CSV table of C-alpha atoms in Angstrom, one decimal:
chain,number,residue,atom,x,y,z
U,1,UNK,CA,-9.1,2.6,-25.0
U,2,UNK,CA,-7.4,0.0,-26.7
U,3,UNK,CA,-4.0,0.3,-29.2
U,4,UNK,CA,-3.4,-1.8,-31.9
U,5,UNK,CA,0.0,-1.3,-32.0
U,6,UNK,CA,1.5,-4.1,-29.3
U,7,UNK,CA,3.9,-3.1,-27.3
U,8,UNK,CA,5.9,-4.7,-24.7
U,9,UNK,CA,7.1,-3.7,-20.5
U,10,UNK,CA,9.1,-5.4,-18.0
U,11,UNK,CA,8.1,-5.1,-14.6
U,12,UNK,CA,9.8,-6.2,-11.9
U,13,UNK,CA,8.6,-6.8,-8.7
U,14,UNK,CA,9.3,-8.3,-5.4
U,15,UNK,CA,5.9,-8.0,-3.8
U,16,UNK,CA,3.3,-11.2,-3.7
U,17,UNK,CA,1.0,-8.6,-5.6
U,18,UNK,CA,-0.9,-11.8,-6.9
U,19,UNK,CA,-2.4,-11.9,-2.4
U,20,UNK,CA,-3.7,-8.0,-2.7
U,21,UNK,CA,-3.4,-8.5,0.9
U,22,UNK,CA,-1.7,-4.7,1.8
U,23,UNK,CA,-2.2,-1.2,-0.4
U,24,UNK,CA,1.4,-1.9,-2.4
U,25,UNK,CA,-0.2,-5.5,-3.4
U,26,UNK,CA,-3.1,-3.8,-4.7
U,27,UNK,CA,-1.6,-1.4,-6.5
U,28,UNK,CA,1.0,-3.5,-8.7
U,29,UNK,CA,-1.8,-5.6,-8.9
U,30,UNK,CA,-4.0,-2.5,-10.3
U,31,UNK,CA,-1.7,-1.7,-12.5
U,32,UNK,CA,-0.6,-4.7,-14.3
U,33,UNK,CA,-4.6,-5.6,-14.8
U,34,UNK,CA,-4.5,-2.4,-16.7
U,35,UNK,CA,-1.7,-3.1,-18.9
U,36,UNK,CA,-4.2,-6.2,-19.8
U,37,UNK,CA,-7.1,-4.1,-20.4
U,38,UNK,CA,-5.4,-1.4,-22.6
U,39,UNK,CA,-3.2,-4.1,-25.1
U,40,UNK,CA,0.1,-3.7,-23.9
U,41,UNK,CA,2.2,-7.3,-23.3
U,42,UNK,CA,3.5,-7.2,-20.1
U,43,UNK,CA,6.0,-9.7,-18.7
U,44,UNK,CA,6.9,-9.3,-15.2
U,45,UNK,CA,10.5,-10.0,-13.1
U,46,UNK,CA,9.6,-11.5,-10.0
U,47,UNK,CA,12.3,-11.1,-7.1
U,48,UNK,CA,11.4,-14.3,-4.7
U,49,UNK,CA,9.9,-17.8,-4.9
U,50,UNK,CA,6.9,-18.3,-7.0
U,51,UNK,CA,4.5,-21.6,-6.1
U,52,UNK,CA,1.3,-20.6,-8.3
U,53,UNK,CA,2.8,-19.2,-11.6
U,54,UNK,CA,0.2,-20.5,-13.6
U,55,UNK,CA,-2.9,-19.5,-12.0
U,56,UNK,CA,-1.0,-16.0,-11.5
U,57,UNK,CA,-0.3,-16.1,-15.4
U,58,UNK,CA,-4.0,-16.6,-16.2
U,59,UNK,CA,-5.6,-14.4,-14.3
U,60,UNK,CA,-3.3,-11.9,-14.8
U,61,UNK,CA,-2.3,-12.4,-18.8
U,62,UNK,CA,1.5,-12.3,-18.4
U,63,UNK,CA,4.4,-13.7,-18.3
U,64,UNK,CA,6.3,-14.5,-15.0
U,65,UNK,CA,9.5,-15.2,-14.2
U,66,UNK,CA,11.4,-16.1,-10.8
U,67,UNK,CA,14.5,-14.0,-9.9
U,68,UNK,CA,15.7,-15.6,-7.1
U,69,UNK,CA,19.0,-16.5,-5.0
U,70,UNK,CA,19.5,-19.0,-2.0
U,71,UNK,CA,20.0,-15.8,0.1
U,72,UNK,CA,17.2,-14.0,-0.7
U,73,UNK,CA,15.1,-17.7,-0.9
U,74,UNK,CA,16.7,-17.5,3.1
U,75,UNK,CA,15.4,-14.1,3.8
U,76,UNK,CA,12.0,-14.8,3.1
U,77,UNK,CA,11.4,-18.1,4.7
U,78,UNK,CA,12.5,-16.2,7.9
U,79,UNK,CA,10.3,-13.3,7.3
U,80,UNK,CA,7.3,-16.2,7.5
U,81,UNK,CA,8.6,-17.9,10.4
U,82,UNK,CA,9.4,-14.4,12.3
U,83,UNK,CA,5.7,-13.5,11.5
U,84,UNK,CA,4.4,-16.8,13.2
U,85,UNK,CA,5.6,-16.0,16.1
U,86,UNK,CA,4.4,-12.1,17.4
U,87,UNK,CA,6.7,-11.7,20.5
U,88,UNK,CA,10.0,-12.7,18.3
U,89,UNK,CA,9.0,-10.5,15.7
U,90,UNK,CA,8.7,-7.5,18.1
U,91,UNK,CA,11.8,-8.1,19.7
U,92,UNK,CA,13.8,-8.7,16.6
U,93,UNK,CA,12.0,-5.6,14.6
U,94,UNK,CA,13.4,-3.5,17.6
U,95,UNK,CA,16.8,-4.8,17.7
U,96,UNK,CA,17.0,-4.3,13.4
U,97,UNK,CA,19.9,-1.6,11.5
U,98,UNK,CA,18.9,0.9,9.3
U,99,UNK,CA,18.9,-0.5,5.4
U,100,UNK,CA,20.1,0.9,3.0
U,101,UNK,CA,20.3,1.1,-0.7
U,102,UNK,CA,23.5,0.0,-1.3
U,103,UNK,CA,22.9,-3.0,1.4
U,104,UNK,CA,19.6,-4.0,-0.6
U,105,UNK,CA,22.0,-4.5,-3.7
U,106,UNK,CA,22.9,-8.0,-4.7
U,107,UNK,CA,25.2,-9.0,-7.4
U,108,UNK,CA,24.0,-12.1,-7.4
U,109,UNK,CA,20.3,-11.2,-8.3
U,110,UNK,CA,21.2,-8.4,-10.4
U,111,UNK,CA,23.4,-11.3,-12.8
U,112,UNK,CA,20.5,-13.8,-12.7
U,113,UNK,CA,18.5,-11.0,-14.3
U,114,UNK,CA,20.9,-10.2,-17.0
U,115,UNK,CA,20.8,-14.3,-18.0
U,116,UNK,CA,17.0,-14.4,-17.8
U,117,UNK,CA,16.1,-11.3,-19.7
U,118,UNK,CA,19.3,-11.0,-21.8
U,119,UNK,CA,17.6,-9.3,-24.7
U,120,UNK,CA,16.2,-6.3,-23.2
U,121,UNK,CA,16.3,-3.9,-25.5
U,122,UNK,CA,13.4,-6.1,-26.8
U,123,UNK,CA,11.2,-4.3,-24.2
U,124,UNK,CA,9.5,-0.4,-25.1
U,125,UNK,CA,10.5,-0.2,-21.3
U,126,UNK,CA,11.0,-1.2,-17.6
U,127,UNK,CA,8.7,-0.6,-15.0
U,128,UNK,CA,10.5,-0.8,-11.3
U,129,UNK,CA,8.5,-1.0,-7.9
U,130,UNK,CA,9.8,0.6,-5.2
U,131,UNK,CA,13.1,2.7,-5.2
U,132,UNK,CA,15.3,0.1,-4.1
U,133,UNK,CA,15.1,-2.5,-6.9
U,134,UNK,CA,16.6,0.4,-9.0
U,135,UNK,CA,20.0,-1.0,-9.7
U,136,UNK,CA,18.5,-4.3,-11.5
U,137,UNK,CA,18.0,-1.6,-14.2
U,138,UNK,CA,21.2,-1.6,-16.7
U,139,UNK,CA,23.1,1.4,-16.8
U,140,UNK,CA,22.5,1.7,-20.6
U,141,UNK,CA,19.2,0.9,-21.5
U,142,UNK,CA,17.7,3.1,-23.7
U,143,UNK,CA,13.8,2.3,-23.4
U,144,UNK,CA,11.4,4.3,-21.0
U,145,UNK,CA,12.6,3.8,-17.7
U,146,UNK,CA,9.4,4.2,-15.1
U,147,UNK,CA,9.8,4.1,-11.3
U,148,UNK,CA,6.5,3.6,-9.2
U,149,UNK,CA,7.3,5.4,-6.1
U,150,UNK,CA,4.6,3.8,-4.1
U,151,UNK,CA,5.6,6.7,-1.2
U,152,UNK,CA,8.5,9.0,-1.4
U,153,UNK,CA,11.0,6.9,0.9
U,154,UNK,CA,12.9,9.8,2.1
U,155,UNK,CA,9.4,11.6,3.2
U,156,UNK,CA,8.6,8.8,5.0
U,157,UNK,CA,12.0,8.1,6.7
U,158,UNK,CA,12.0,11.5,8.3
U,159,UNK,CA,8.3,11.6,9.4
U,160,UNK,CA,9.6,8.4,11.7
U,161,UNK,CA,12.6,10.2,13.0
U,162,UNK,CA,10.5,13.2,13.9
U,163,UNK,CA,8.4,10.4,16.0
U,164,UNK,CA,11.2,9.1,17.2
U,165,UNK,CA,10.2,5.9,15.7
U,166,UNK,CA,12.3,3.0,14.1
U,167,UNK,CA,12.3,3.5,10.4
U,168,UNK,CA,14.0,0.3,8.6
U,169,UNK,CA,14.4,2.2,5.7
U,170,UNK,CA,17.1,4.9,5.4
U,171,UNK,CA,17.3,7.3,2.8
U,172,UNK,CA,17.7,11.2,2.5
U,173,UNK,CA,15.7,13.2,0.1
U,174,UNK,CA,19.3,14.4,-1.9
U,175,UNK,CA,19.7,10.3,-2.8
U,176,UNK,CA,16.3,9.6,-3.6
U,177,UNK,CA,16.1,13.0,-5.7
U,178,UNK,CA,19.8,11.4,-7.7
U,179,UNK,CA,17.6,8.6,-7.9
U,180,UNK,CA,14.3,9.3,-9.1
U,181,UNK,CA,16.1,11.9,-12.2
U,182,UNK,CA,17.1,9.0,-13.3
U,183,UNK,CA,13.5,8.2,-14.5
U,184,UNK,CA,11.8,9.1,-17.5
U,185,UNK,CA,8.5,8.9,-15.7
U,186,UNK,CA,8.1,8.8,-11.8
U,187,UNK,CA,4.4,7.3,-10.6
U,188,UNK,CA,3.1,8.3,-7.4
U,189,UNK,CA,-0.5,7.8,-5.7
U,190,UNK,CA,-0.9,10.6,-4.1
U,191,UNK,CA,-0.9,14.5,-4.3
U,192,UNK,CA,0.6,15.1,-1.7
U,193,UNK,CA,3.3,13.1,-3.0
U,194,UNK,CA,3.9,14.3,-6.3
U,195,UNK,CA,4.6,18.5,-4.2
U,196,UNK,CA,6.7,16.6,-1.9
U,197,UNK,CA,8.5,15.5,-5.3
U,198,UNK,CA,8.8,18.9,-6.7
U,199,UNK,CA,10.0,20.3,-3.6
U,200,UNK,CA,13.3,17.9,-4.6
U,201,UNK,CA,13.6,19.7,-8.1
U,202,UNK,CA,11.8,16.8,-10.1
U,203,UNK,CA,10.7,18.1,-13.3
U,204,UNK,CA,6.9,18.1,-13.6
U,205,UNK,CA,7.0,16.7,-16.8
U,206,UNK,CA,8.7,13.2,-14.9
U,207,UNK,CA,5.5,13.4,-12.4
U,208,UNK,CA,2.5,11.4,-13.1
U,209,UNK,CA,-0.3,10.7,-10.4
U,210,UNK,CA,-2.0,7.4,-10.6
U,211,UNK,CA,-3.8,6.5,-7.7
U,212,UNK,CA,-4.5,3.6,-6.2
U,213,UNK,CA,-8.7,2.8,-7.0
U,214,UNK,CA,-11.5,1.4,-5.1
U,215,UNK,CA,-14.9,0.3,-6.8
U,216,UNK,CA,-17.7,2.3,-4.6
U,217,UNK,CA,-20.3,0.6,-3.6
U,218,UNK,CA,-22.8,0.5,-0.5
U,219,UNK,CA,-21.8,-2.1,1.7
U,220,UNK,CA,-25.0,-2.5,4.3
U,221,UNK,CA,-23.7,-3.6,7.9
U,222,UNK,CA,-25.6,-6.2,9.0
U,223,UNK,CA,-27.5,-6.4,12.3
U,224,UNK,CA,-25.7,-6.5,15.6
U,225,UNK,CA,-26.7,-4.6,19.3
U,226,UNK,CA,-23.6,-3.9,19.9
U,227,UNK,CA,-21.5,-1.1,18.0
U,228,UNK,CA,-18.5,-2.7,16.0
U,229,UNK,CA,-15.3,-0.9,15.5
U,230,UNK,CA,-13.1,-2.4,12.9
U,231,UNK,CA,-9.6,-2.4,12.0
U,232,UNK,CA,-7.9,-4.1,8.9
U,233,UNK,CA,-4.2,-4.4,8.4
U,234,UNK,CA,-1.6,-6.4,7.0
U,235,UNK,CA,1.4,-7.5,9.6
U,236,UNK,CA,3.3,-4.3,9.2
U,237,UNK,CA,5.1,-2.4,11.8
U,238,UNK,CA,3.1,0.8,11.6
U,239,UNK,CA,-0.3,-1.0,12.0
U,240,UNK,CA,0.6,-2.6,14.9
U,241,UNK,CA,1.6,-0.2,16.3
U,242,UNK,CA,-1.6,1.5,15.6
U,243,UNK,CA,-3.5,-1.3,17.1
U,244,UNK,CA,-2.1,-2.1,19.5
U,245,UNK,CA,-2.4,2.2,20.7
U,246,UNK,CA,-6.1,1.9,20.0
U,247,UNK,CA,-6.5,-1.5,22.4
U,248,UNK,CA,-4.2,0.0,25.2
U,249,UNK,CA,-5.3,4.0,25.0
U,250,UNK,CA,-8.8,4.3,23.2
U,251,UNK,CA,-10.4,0.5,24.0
U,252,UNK,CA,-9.6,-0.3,27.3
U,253,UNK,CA,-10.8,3.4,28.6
U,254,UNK,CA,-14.4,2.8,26.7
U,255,UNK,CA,-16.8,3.4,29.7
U,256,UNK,CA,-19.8,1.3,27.7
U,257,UNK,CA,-19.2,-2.7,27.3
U,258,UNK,CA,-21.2,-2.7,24.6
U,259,UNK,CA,-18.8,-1.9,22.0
U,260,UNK,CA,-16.5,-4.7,20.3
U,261,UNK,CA,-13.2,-4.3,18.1
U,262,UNK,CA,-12.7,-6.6,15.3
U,263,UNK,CA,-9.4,-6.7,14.0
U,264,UNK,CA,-9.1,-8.2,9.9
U,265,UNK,CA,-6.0,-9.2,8.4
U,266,UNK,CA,-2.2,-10.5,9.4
U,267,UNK,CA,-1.9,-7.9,11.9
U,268,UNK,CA,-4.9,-9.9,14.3
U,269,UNK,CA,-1.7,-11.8,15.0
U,270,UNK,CA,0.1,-9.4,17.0
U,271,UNK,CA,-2.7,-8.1,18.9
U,272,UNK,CA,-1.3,-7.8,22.5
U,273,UNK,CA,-4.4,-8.1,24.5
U,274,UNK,CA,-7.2,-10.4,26.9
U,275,UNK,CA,-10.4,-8.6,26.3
U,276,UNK,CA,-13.2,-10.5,25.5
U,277,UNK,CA,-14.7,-8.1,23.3
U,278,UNK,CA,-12.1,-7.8,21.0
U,279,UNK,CA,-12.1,-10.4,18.2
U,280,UNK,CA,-9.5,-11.1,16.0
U,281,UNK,CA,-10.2,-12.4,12.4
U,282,UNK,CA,-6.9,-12.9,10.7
U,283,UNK,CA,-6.6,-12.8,7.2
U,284,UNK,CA,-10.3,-13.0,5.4
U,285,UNK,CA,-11.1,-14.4,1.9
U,286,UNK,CA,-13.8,-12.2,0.8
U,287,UNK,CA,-12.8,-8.3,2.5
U,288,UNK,CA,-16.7,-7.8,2.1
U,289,UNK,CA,-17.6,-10.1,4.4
U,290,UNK,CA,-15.4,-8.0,7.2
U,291,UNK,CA,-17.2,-4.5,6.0
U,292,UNK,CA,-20.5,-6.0,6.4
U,293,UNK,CA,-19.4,-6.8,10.1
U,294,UNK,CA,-18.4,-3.3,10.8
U,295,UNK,CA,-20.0,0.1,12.0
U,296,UNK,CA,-17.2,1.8,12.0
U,297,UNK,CA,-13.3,1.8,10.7
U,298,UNK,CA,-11.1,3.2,12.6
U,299,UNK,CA,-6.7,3.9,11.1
U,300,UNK,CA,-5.2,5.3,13.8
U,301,UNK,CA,-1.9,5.4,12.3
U,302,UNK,CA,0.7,7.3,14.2
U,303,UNK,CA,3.9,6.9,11.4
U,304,UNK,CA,4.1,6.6,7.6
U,305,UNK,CA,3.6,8.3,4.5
U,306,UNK,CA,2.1,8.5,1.3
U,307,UNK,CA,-1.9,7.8,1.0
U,308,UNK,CA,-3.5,5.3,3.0
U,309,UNK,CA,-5.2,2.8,0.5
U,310,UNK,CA,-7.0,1.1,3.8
U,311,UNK,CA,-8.8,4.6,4.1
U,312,UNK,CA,-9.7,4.6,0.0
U,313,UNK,CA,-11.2,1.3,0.8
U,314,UNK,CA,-13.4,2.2,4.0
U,315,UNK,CA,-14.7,5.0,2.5
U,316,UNK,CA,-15.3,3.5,-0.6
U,317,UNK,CA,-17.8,0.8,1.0
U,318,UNK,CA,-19.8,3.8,2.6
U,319,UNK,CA,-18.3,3.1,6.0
U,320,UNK,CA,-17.3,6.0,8.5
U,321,UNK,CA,-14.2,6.3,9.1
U,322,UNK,CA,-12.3,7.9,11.8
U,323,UNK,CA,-8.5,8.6,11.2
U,324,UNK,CA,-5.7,10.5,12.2
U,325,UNK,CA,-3.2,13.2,11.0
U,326,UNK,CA,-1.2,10.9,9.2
U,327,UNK,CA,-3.6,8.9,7.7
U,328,UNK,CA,-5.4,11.6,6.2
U,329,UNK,CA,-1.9,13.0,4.3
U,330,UNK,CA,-3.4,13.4,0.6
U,331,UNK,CA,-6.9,13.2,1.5
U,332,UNK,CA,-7.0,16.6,3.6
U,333,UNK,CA,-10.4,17.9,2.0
U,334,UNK,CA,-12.2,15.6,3.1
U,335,UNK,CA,-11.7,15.8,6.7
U,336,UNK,CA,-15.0,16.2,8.6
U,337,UNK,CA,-16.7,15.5,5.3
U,338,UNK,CA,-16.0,12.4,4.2
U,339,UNK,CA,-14.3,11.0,6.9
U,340,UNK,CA,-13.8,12.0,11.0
U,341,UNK,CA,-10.7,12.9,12.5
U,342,UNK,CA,-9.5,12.3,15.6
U,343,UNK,CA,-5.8,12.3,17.4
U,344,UNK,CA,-6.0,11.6,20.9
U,345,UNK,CA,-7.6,9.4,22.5
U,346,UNK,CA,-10.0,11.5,24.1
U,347,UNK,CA,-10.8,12.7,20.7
U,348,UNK,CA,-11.1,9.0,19.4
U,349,UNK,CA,-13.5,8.7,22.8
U,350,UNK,CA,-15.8,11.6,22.1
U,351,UNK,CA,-16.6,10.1,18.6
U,352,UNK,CA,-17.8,7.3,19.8
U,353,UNK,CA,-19.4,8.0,22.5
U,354,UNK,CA,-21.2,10.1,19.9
U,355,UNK,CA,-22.0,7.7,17.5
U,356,UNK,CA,-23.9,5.4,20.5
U,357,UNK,CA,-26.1,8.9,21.4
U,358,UNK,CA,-26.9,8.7,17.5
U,359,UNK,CA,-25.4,12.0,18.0
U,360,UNK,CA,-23.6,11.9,14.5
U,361,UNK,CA,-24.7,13.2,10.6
U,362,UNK,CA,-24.0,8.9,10.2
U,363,UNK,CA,-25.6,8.6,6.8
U,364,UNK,CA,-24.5,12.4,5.3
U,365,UNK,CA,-20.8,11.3,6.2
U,366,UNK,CA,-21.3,7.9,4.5
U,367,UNK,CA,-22.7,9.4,1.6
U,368,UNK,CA,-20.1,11.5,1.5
U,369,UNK,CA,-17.4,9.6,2.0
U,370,UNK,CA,-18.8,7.4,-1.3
U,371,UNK,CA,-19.0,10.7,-3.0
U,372,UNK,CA,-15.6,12.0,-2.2
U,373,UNK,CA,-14.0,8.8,-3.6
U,374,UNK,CA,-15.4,8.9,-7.0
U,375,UNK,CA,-14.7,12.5,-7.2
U,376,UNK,CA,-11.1,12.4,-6.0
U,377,UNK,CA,-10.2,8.9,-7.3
U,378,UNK,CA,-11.6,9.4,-11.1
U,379,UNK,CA,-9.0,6.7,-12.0
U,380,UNK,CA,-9.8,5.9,-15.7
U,381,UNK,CA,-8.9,9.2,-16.6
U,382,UNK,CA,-5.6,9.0,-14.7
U,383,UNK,CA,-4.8,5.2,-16.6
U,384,UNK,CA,-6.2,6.8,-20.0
U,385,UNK,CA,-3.5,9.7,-19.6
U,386,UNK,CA,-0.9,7.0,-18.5
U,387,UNK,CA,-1.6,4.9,-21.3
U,388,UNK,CA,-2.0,7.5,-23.9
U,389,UNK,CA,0.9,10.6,-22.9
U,390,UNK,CA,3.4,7.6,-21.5
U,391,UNK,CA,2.9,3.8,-23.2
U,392,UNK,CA,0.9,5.1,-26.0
U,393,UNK,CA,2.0,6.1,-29.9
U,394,UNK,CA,2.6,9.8,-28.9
């Protein structure tokens, strides 16, 4: 679908999305290739340091600016030295204070945007990622105002205090719900998400689902005798902490040697153990290359919310997949069809133990699992309602 009528967003951004190395990446990254396809100009706010803003420019077709302070310059060159170094970043991620909206907000940031983009009324609308970049939004604009939720923050916050796990985020659903009203139209990438939205009193004509998509195609495992379990993550707190569960309650209790873990991505990093069969990768080029080296994917995420876009991508390559509770929130039914689930470590255990006594329906779940996607993530239609009910002439 293409207009003919140009039209013009803002959206602003403080992830790398340009890296699509985690699911938030992708899914800015999704969505601003869409903008692209369907016509519509789209400059972009960047919050932080850009180093490649023309190759980002051309691949992308936008326009890019930096927003940035010396603090928030600070914050991030400590972020990439923390992450060097895994032991600091534990301890220091255990010794953090709840943040806050109000402690996100800085007047500093919030006047550089006014100077950069001092004509905004220019724009049909803005486009904000994530909750907390809210208040870079002007008080009186008067174009479409869009929030992409990415999870509902409040959802999230108390799934880790029911764990009894640190959440660095803190907000309750009645602030997120003053929030979100604020919106003309509130994006979110799940199903799951957009009841837990309603369930706040958000009008369903604010709600628009639009998922985060996965091209589906077979990806053949080569050759190996042993059996490869796989695990790809970015460096975030609730993947290593997955991990690093798997290693110490799942792996290390594996009766057969021949089975290896292979761990993809920034989390490889902060992998806490000695075993020679498990081989760390760290962050791969081509995430094909790491599919083709892999029987089977494991998530065993024990905190979070919203949908798991590591999960869309496993089962999108025909892999099987074996996940837990929480990674399987908005893909539900498709448990034991499309993917296996398993909570305990005995239960993670009996699986594979399975799957080496070829005592598993291997192909019919992969086939399924390829199926499932296409079916539940039928993501042109979702873009062509986005484009057409939201950006469009109507």
């Amino acid at each position: 679908m293409k207009y003919t009528k140009m039209k013009k967003y803002l959206l602003i951004t403080d992830v790398e999305f340009w890296k699509e190395n985690a699911g938030n990446a992708k899914r800015i990254s999704q969505l601003i290739l869409n903008f692209s396809e369907n016509n519509i100009k789209l400059d972009v706010a960047f919050i932080g340091k850009i180093y490649n803003k023309s190759l980002i420019e051309k691949k992308y077709k936008i326009n890019i600016q930096e927003i940035s302070c010396l603090k928030s310059y600070l914050i991030v060159q400590c972020k990439k030295i923390i992450n060097k170094f895994p032991y600091f970043r534990e301890k220091i991620r255990r010794n953090l204070k709840h943040t806050t909206i109000e402690s996100l907000k800085s007047l500093k940031l919030k006047r550089k945007m006014e100077r950069v983009y001092k004509n905004l009324e220019d724009y049909s609308g803005v486009i904000v990622e994530y909750i907390y970049l809210d208040y870079l939004i002007p008080e009186g604009f008067e174009g479409k105002k869009i929030i992409d939720t990415h999870d509902i923050q409040s959802d999230r916050f108390i799934t880790y205090l029911k764990k009894n796990k640190f959440c660095r985020f803190k907000i309750l659903p009645e602030e997120e719900k003053n929030i979100l009203q604020k919106y003309d139209y509130i994006l979110l990438v799940s199903e799951r998400d957009i009841e837990i939205a309603r369930r706040l009193s958000i009008s369903d004509t604010k709600l628009v689902y639009l998922p985060v998509y996965e091209e589906v195609k077979k990806e053949e495992t080569s050759s190996s005798l042993k059996l490869r379990i796989g695990f790809i993550g970015a460096a975030i707190d609730f993947n290593i902490d997955a991990i690093n569960w798997f290693i110490k309650n799942v792996f290390a209790r594996l009766e057969n040697k021949n089975v290896e873990l292979h761990i993809y991505g920034g989390v490889s990093g902060l992998v806490k153990s000695n075993n020679k069969n498990i081989i760390t990768h760290g962050f791969i080029k081509n995430i094909d290359d790491a599919y083709r080296n892999i029987d089977i994917i494991i998530n065993p995420i024990q905190i979070g919310g919203g949908i798991k876009v590591k999960n869309i991508e496993a089962m999108s390559r025909g892999k099987l997949l074996i996940t837990t509770d929480i990674g399987a929130q908005g893909l539900e039914d498709g448990i034991n069809k499309a993917f296996l689930l398993a909570n305990s470590p005995e239960e993670y255990i009996s699986i594979i133990k399975k799957y080496l006594e070829k005592n598993l329906p291997i192909n019919t779940i992969e086939e399924n699992a390829m199926m499932y996607i296409r079916k539940k993530i039928d993501y042109k239609k979702y873009y062509f309602e986005f484009f057409k009910n939201i950006l469009g002439d109507n």
